[in-house]
XYZ file of C-alpha atoms in Angstrom:
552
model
C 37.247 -61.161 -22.557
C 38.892 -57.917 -22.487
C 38.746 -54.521 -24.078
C 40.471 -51.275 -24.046
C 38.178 -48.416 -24.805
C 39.311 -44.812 -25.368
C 37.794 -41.775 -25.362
C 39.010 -38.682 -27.752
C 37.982 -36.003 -25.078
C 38.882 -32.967 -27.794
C 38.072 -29.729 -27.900
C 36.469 -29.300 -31.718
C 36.027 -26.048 -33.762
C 32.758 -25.668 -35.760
C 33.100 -25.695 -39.559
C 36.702 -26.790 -39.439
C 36.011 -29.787 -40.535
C 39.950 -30.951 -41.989
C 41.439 -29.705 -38.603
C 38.844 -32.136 -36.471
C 39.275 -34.646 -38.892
C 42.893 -34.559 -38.365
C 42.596 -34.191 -34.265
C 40.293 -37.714 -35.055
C 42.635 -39.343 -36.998
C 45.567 -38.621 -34.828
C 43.887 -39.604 -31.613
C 42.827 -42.938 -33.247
C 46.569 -43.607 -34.161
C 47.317 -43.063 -30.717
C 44.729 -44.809 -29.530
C 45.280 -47.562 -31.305
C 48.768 -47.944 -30.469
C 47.979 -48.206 -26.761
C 45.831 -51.114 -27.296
C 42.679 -49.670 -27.859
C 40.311 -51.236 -30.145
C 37.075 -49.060 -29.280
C 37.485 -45.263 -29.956
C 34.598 -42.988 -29.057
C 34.422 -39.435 -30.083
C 31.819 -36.623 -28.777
C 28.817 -36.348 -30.580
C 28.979 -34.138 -34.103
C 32.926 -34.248 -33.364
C 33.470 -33.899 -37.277
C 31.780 -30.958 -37.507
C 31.920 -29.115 -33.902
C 28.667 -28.657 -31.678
C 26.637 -26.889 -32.511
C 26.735 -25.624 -36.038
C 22.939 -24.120 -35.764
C 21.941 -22.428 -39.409
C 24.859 -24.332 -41.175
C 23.171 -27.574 -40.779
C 20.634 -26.185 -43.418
C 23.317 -25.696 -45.897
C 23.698 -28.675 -48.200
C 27.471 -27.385 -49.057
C 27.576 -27.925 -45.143
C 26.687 -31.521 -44.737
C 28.697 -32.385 -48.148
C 31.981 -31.412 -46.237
C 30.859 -33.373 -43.401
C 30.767 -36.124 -45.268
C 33.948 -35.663 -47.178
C 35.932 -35.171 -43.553
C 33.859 -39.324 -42.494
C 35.577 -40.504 -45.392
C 39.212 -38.945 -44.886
C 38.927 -40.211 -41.216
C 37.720 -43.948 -42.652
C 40.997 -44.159 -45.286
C 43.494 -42.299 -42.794
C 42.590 -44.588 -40.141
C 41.715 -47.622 -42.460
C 45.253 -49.751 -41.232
C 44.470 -49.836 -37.950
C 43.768 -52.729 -37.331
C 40.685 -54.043 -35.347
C 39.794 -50.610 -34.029
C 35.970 -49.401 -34.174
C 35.867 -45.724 -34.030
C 32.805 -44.547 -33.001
C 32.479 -40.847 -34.874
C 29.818 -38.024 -34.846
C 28.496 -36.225 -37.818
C 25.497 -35.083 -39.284
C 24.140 -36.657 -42.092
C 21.513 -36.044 -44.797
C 18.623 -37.870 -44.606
C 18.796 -38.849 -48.422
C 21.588 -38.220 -51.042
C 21.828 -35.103 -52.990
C 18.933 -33.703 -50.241
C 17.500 -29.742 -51.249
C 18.256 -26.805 -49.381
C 16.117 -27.024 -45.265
C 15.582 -30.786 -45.737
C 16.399 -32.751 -42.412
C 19.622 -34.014 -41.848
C 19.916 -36.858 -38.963
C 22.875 -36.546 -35.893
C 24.923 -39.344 -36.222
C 27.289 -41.223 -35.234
C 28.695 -43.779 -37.416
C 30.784 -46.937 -36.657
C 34.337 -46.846 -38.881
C 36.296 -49.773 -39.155
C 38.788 -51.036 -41.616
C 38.434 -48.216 -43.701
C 34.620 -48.192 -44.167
C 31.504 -47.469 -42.903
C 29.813 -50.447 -40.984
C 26.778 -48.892 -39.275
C 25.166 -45.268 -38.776
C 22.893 -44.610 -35.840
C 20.542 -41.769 -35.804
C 20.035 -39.375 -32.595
C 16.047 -40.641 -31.392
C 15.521 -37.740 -28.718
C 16.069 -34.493 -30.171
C 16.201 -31.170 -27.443
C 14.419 -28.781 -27.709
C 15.006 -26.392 -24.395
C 17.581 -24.134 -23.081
C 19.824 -24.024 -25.468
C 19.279 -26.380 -27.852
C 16.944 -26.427 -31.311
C 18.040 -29.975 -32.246
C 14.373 -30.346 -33.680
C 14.862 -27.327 -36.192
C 17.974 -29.558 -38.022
C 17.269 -33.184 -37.474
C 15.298 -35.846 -38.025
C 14.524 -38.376 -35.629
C 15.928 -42.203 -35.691
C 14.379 -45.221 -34.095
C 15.936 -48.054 -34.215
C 18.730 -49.432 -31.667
C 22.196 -49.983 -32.341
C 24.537 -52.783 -31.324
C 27.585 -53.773 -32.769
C 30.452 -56.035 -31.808
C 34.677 -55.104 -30.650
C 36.367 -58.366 -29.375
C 33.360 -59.990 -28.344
C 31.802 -57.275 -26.462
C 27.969 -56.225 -27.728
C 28.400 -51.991 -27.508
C 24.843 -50.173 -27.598
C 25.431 -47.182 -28.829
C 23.567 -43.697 -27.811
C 23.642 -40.028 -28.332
C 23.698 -37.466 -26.153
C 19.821 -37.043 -24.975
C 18.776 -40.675 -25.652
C 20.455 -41.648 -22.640
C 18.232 -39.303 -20.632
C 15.084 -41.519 -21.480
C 14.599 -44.814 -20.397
C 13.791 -46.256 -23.839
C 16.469 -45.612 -26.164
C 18.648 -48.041 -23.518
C 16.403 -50.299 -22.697
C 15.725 -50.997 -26.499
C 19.760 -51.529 -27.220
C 19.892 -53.534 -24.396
C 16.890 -55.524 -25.467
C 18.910 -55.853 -28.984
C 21.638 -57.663 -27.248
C 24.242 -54.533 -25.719
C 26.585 -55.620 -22.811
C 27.761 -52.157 -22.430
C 26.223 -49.336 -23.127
C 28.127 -46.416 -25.305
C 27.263 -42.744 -25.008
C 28.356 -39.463 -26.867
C 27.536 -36.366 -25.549
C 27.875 -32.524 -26.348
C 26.477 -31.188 -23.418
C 26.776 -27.651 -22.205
C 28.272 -26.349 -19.225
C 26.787 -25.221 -16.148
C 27.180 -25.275 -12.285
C 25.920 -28.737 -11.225
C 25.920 -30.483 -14.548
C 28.360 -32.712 -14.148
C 26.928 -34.657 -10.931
C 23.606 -34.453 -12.508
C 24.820 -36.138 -15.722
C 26.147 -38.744 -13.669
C 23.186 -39.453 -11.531
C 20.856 -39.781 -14.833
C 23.410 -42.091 -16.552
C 23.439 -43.817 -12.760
C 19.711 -44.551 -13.546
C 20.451 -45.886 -17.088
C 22.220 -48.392 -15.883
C 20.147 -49.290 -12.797
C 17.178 -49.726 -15.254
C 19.103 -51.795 -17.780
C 21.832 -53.654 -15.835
C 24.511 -52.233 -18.035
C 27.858 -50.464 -17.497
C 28.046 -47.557 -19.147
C 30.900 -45.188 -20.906
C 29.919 -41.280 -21.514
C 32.494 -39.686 -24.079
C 32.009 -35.749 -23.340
C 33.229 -32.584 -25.437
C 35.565 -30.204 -24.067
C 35.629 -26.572 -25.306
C 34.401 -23.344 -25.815
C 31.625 -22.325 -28.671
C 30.546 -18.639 -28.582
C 28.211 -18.603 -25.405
C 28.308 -22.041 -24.076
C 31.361 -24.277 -22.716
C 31.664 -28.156 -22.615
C 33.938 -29.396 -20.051
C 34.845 -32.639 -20.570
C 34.475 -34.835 -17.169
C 34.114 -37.863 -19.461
C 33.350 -40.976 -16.955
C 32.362 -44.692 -17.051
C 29.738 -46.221 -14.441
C 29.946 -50.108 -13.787
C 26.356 -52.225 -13.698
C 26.259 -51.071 -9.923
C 26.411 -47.541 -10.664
C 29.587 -46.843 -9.175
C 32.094 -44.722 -10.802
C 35.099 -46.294 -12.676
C 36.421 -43.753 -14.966
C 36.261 -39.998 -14.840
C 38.540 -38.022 -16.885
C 39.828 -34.289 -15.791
C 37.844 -31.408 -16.416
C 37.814 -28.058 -18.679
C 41.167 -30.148 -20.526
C 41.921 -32.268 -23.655
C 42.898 -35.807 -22.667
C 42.762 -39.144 -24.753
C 41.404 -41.195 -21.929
C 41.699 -45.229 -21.384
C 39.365 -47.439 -19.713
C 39.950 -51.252 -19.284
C 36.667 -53.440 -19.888
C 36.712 -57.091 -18.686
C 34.238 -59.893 -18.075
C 34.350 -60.708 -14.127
C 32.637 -63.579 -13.622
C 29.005 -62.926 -15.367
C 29.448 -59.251 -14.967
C 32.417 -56.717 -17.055
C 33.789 -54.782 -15.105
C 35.405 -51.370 -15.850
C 38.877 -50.520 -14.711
C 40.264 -46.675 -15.243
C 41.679 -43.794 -12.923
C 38.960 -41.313 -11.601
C 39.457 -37.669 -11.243
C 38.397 -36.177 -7.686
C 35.134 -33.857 -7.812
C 35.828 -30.447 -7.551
C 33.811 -27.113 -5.659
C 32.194 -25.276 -7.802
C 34.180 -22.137 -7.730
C 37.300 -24.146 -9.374
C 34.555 -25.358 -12.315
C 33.410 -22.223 -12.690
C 36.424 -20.424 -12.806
C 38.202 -23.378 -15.529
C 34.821 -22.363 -17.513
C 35.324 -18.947 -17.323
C 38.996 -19.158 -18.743
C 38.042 -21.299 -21.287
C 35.279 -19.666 -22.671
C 37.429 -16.684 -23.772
C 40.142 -18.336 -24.257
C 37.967 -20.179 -27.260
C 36.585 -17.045 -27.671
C 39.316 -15.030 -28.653
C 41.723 -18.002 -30.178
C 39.008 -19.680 -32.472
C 37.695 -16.027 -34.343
C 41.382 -15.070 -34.565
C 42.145 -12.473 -32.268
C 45.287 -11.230 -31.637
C 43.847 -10.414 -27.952
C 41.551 -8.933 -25.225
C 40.787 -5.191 -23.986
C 38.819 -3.860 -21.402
C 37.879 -0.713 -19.175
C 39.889 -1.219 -15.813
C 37.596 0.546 -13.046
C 39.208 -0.317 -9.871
C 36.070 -1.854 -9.449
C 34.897 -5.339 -8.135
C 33.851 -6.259 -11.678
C 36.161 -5.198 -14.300
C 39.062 -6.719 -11.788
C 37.152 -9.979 -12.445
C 37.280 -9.951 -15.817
C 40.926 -8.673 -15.726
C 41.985 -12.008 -13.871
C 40.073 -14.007 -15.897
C 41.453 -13.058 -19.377
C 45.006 -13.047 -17.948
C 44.765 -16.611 -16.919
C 43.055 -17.460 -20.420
C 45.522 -15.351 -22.519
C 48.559 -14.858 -20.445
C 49.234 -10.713 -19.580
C 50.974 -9.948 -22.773
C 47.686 -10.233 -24.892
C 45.610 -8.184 -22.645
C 45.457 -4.405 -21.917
C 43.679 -2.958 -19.348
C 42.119 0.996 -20.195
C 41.510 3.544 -17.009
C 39.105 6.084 -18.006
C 38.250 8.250 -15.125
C 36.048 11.074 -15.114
C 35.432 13.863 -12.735
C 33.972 11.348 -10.218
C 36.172 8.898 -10.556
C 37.614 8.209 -6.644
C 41.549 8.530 -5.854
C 41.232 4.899 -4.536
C 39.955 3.504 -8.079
C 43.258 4.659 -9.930
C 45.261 3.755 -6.857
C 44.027 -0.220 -7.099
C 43.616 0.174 -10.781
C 46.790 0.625 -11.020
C 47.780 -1.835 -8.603
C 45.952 -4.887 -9.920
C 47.574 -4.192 -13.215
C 50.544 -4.129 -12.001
C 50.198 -7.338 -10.096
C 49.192 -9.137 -13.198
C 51.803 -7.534 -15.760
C 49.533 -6.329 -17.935
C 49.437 -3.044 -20.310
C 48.247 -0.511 -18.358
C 47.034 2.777 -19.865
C 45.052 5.839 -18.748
C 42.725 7.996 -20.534
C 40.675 10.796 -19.210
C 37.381 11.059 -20.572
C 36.713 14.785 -18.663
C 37.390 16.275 -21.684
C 35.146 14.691 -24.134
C 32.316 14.742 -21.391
C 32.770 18.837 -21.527
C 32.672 18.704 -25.123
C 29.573 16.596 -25.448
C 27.906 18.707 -22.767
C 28.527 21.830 -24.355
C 26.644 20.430 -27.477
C 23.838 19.461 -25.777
C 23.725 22.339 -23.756
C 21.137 24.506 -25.452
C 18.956 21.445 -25.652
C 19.434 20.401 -22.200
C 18.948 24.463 -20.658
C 17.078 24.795 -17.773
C 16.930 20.710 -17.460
C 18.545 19.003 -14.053
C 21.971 16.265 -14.777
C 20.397 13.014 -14.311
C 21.455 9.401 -16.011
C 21.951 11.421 -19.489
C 25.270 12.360 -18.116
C 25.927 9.322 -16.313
C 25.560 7.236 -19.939
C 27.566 9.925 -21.625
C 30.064 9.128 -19.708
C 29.425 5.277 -20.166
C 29.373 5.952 -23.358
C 32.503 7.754 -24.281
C 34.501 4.791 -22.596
C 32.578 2.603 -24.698
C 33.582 4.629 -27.762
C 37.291 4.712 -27.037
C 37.830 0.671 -26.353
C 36.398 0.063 -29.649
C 38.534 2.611 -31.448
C 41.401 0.940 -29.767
C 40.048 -2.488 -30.461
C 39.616 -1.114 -34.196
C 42.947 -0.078 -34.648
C 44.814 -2.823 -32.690
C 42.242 -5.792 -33.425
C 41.980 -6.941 -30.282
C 38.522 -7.986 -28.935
C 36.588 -5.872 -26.033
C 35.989 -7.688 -23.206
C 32.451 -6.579 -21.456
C 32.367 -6.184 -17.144
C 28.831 -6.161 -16.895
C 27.469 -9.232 -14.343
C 24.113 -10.718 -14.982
C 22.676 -9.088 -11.943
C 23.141 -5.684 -13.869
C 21.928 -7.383 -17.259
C 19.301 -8.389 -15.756
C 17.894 -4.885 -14.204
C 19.569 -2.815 -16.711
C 22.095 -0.983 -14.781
C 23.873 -0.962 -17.584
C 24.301 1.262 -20.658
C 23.918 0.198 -24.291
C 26.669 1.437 -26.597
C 28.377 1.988 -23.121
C 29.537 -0.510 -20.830
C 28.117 -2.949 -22.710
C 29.798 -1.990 -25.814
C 32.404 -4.641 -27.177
C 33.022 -8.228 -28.334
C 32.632 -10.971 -25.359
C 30.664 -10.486 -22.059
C 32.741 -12.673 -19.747
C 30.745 -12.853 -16.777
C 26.911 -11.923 -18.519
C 25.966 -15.052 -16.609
C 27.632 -14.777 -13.252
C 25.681 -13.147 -10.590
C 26.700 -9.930 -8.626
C 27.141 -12.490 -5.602
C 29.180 -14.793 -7.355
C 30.998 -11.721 -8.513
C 32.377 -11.807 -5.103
C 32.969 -15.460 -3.971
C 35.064 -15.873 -7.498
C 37.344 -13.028 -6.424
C 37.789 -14.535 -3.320
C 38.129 -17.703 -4.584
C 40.828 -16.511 -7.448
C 42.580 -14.638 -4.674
C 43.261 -17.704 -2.291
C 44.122 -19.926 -5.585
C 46.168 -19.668 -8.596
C 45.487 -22.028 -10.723
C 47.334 -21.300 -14.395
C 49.778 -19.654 -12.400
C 49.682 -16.295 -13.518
C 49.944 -14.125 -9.895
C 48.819 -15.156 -6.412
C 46.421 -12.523 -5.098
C 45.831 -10.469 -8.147
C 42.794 -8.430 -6.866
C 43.558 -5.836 -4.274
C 41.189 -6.483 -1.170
C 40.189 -3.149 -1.223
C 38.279 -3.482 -4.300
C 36.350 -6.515 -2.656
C 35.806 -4.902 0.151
C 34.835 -1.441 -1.135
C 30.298 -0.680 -1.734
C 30.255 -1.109 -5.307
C 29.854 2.052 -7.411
C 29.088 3.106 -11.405
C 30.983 6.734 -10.372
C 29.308 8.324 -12.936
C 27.644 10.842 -9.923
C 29.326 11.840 -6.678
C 29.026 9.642 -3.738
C 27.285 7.199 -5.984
C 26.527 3.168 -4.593
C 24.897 0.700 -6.623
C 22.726 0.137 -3.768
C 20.945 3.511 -4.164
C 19.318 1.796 -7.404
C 18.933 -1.529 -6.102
C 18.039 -3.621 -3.474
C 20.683 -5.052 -1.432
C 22.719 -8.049 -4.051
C 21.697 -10.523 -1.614
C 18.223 -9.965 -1.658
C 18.361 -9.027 -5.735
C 20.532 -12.258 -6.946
C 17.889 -14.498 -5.198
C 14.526 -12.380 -6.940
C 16.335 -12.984 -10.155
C 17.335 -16.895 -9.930
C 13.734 -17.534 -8.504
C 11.753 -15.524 -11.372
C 14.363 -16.191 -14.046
C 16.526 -19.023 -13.968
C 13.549 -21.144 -11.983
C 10.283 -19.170 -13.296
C 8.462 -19.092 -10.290
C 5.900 -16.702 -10.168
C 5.543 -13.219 -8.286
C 3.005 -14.592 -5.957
C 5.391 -17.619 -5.053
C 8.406 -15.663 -3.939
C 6.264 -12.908 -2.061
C 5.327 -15.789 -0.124
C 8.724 -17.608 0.237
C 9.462 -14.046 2.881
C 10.719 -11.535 0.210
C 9.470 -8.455 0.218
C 6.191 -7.150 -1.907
C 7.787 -4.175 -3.257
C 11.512 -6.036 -3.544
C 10.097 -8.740 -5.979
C 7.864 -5.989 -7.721
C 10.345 -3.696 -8.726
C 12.929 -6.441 -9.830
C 10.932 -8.275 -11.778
C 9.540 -5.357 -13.077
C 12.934 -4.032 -14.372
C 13.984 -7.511 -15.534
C 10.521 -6.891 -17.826
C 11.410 -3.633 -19.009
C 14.863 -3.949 -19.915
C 15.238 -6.794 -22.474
C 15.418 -4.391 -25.255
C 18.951 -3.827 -23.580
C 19.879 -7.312 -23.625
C 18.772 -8.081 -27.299
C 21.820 -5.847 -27.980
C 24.188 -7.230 -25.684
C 27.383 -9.230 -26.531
C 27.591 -12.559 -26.667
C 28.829 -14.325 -23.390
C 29.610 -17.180 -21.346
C 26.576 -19.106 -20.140
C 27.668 -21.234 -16.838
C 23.813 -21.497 -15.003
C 21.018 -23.372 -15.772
C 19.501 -20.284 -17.817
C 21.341 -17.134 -19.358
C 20.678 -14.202 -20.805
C 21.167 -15.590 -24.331
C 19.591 -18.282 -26.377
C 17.977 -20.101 -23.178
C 15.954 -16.550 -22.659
C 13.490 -15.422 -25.711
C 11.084 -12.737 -24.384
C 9.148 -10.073 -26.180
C 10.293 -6.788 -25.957
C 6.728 -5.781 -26.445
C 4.876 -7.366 -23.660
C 2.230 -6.367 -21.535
C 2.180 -9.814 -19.296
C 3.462 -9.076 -15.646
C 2.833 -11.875 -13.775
């Protein structure tokens, strides 16, 4: 017995449902043609993951439908190949307006629809609200390609025991998995080391079909991989990339064995970076932009960002803005300048000291008698924030936020200021990380767009706002060190107060963190969307009150 399995590792749009069709169709052909006979594409690969509210639109899961049948005639001549597809699917014909649909995956072959299996464990955490658009299934599925018995799962049923126990009970020899599951730093060994425990429990090999792509906040990056009944690996495809990936399945002895090439692991830095780049890249190719803006500081920040959309967009779609004000230091136009240069990019400069006059000579009756405080530091913010989006109004292109999630998260930041624009590119990346990325990007150049694009100076240099003379960021907050770890303890871990007081941080540290984390979520409810690459973000894995008296 032998079979060649392949694995349409795509990167899917959501609601273009004749384009992923197509991508289907013409991966099947290929597929096919290199001896494949098993096809597995990601889960809801017809329709793109996720589609949230559209799910409840009947008009929605008619299309769906439509694009299962083009891919069943399209790849109806292709003889003895199973395609294994994802869609959603109403849970009756003609079903009303909010009625449950199920997430499917149906096996095509020969031009028709042999069997549809319905998702049994539905997620309901982070970022997922599976249980607000589907129905639950129950039963197993097995079917048969050249002799070999293929259980077939979705996504989250292969993180409980059952769901592969029972298709192993109904006869599987290898168990079949598609998966859209979101980024973030870890993920991928983690996935692995559950799936690892699938198989230990049920004997099994196992193949994991993953999604690659970008979708508003959240990234999928691919790392598809196949574990033989030992639980060691025998497939992994490349990350963050599109790939049609082959995997040779053959009875050795009483066991099948699984025969592929396996990508090396990488550090973290390099995954996080690839996500980074992909995310806007997505971003600003799938809503049609032309390209990216943003406010070049000559800080530690903005510079980020800067590399990041030049190695997603290549320099001539991005433009970099330098809008210094009356505190704005000679060594923030000097490596302003400089970085832009490195990179190629459009470089302008635009002095906001006049509009700051103007704005406080309006105000000034109002403000008479009253001491400058952070009014005039946000005016500032603010008229920065006002001229990106005029450019990014009369040029189209999209305005990349700088703010980190250590500043999202304490709100040093300023609404319709710095945080005015389209994409927050590093919302989720903490001040910390901020750091070790530029480093990182400095020593590597991976899409080979400049080696060394950030000055050092601008790692090197105390971060500043320069919105007041001599300003630091660490005059408002506690050293990054000790901040980043208050905020992944209380918000990406909820531990309480009491717990990290007693882990060695200090009392009034914790308190006044936490307390601005509390206080400032009215600023985040108006924030950009942005890239989520941890195991909770500012975004749909974080619903708090604004109104909320609860401290602890």
């Amino acid at each position: 017995m032998s079979l060649v399995i392949s694995i349409a590792q795509l990167n899917f749009t959501v609601g273009d449902m004749q384009g992923n069709a197509q991508k289907i169709i013409d991966a099947a052909r290929e597929a096919h043609a290199r001896g494949a006979r098993l096809l597995l594409t990601p889960e809801l690969a017809i329709c793109g993951y996720a589609a949230e509210d559209l799910f409840l639109r009947p008009a929605f899961i008619a299309a769906c439908d439509d694009a299962v049948k083009t891919v069943a005639r399209e790849t109806a001549g292709l003889a003895g190949l199973a395609i294994v597809l994802g869609h959603p699917q109403a849970v009756a014909p003609d079903a009303p307006a909010f009625s449950a649909c199920i997430n499917a995956a149906s096996v095509l072959r020969g031009g028709r629809v042999e069997h549809t299996y319905a998702k049994r464990e539905l997620p309901n955490y982070q970022v997922f609200d599976e249980r607000r658009y589907f129905a639950a299934g129950g039963a197993p599925c097995v079917f048969e390609v050249d002799g070999v018995r293929v259980g077939l799962l979705i996504c989250e049923d292969a993180w409980y025991a059952a769901p592969a126990r029972d298709a192993a009970a109904a006869g599987a020899q290898v168990l079949a998995v598609i998966n859209a599951s979101p980024f973030h730093l870890g993920k991928g060994a983690e996935r692995e080391q559950t799936m690892r425990e699938r198989v230990a429990e049920t004997g099994l090999p196992l193949v994991y079909a993953h999604l690659v792509g970008g979708q508003d906040e959240v990234v999928f990056e691919g790392r598809s991989f196949a574990l033989n009944a030992d639980g060691t690996v025998a497939m992994r495809a490349p990350s963050f990339e599109e790939k049609l990936v082959f995997a040779q399945m053959q009875q050795a002895q009483a066991a099948i064995k699984i025969e592929a090439d396996v990508a090396p692991e990488r550090n973290p830095e390099a995954d996080l970076w690839d996500a980074l780049v992909l995310g806007v890249r997505d971003y600003v190719g799938k809503n049609g932009f032309p390209g990216a803006l943003l406010g070049l500081s000559g800080g530690i920040d903005s510079a980020l960002v800067l590399a990041i959309a030049v190695d997603a967009l290549g320099a001539d779609r991005v433009r970099a803005v330098m809008m210094p004000s009356p505190y704005t230091a000679d060594i923030s136009w000097i490596d302003a300048r400089d970085m832009a240069a490195r990179l190629r990019v459009r470089y302008d400069e635009i002095s906001i000291q006049p509009q700051f006059e103007a704005f406080k000579a309006a105000l000034a009756s109002d403000f008479a008698g009253l001491p400058e405080d952070t009014t005039e530091e946000n005016l500032q913010a603010r008229i920065r924030g006002t001229l990106l989006m005029a450019l990014s109004n009369k040029f189209g292109a999209v305005v990349l936020t700088t703010g980190n999630k250590s500043e999202m998260a304490t709100g040093y930041c300023t609404l319709y200021g710095d945080m005015a624009g389209g994409f927050a590119v590093i919302k989720d990346v903490a001040k910390t990380r901020v750091f070790a990325l530029a480093r990182w990007r400095n020593a590597n150049d991976p899409y080979g767009t400049g080696a060394n694009p950030i000055p050092e100076r601008i790692i090197t240099r105390p971060p500043s706002a320069e919105l007041r003379p001599d300003q630091k960021d660490q005059d408002s907050l506690p050293p990054y060190e000790v901040l980043d770890a208050i905020i992944e303890r209380y918000m990406e871990r909820d531990e309480p107060i009491a717990s990290i007081v007693a882990s060695g941080f200090a009392p009034a540290d914790v308190e006044r963190v936490t307390r601005l984390i509390k206080l400032n979520e009215y600023k985040r409810r108006q924030a950009p969307v942005g890239i989520r690459v941890t195991r909770r973000s500012f975004g749909k894995d974080w619903r708090y009150p604004i109104t909320n008296r609860f401290r602890a």
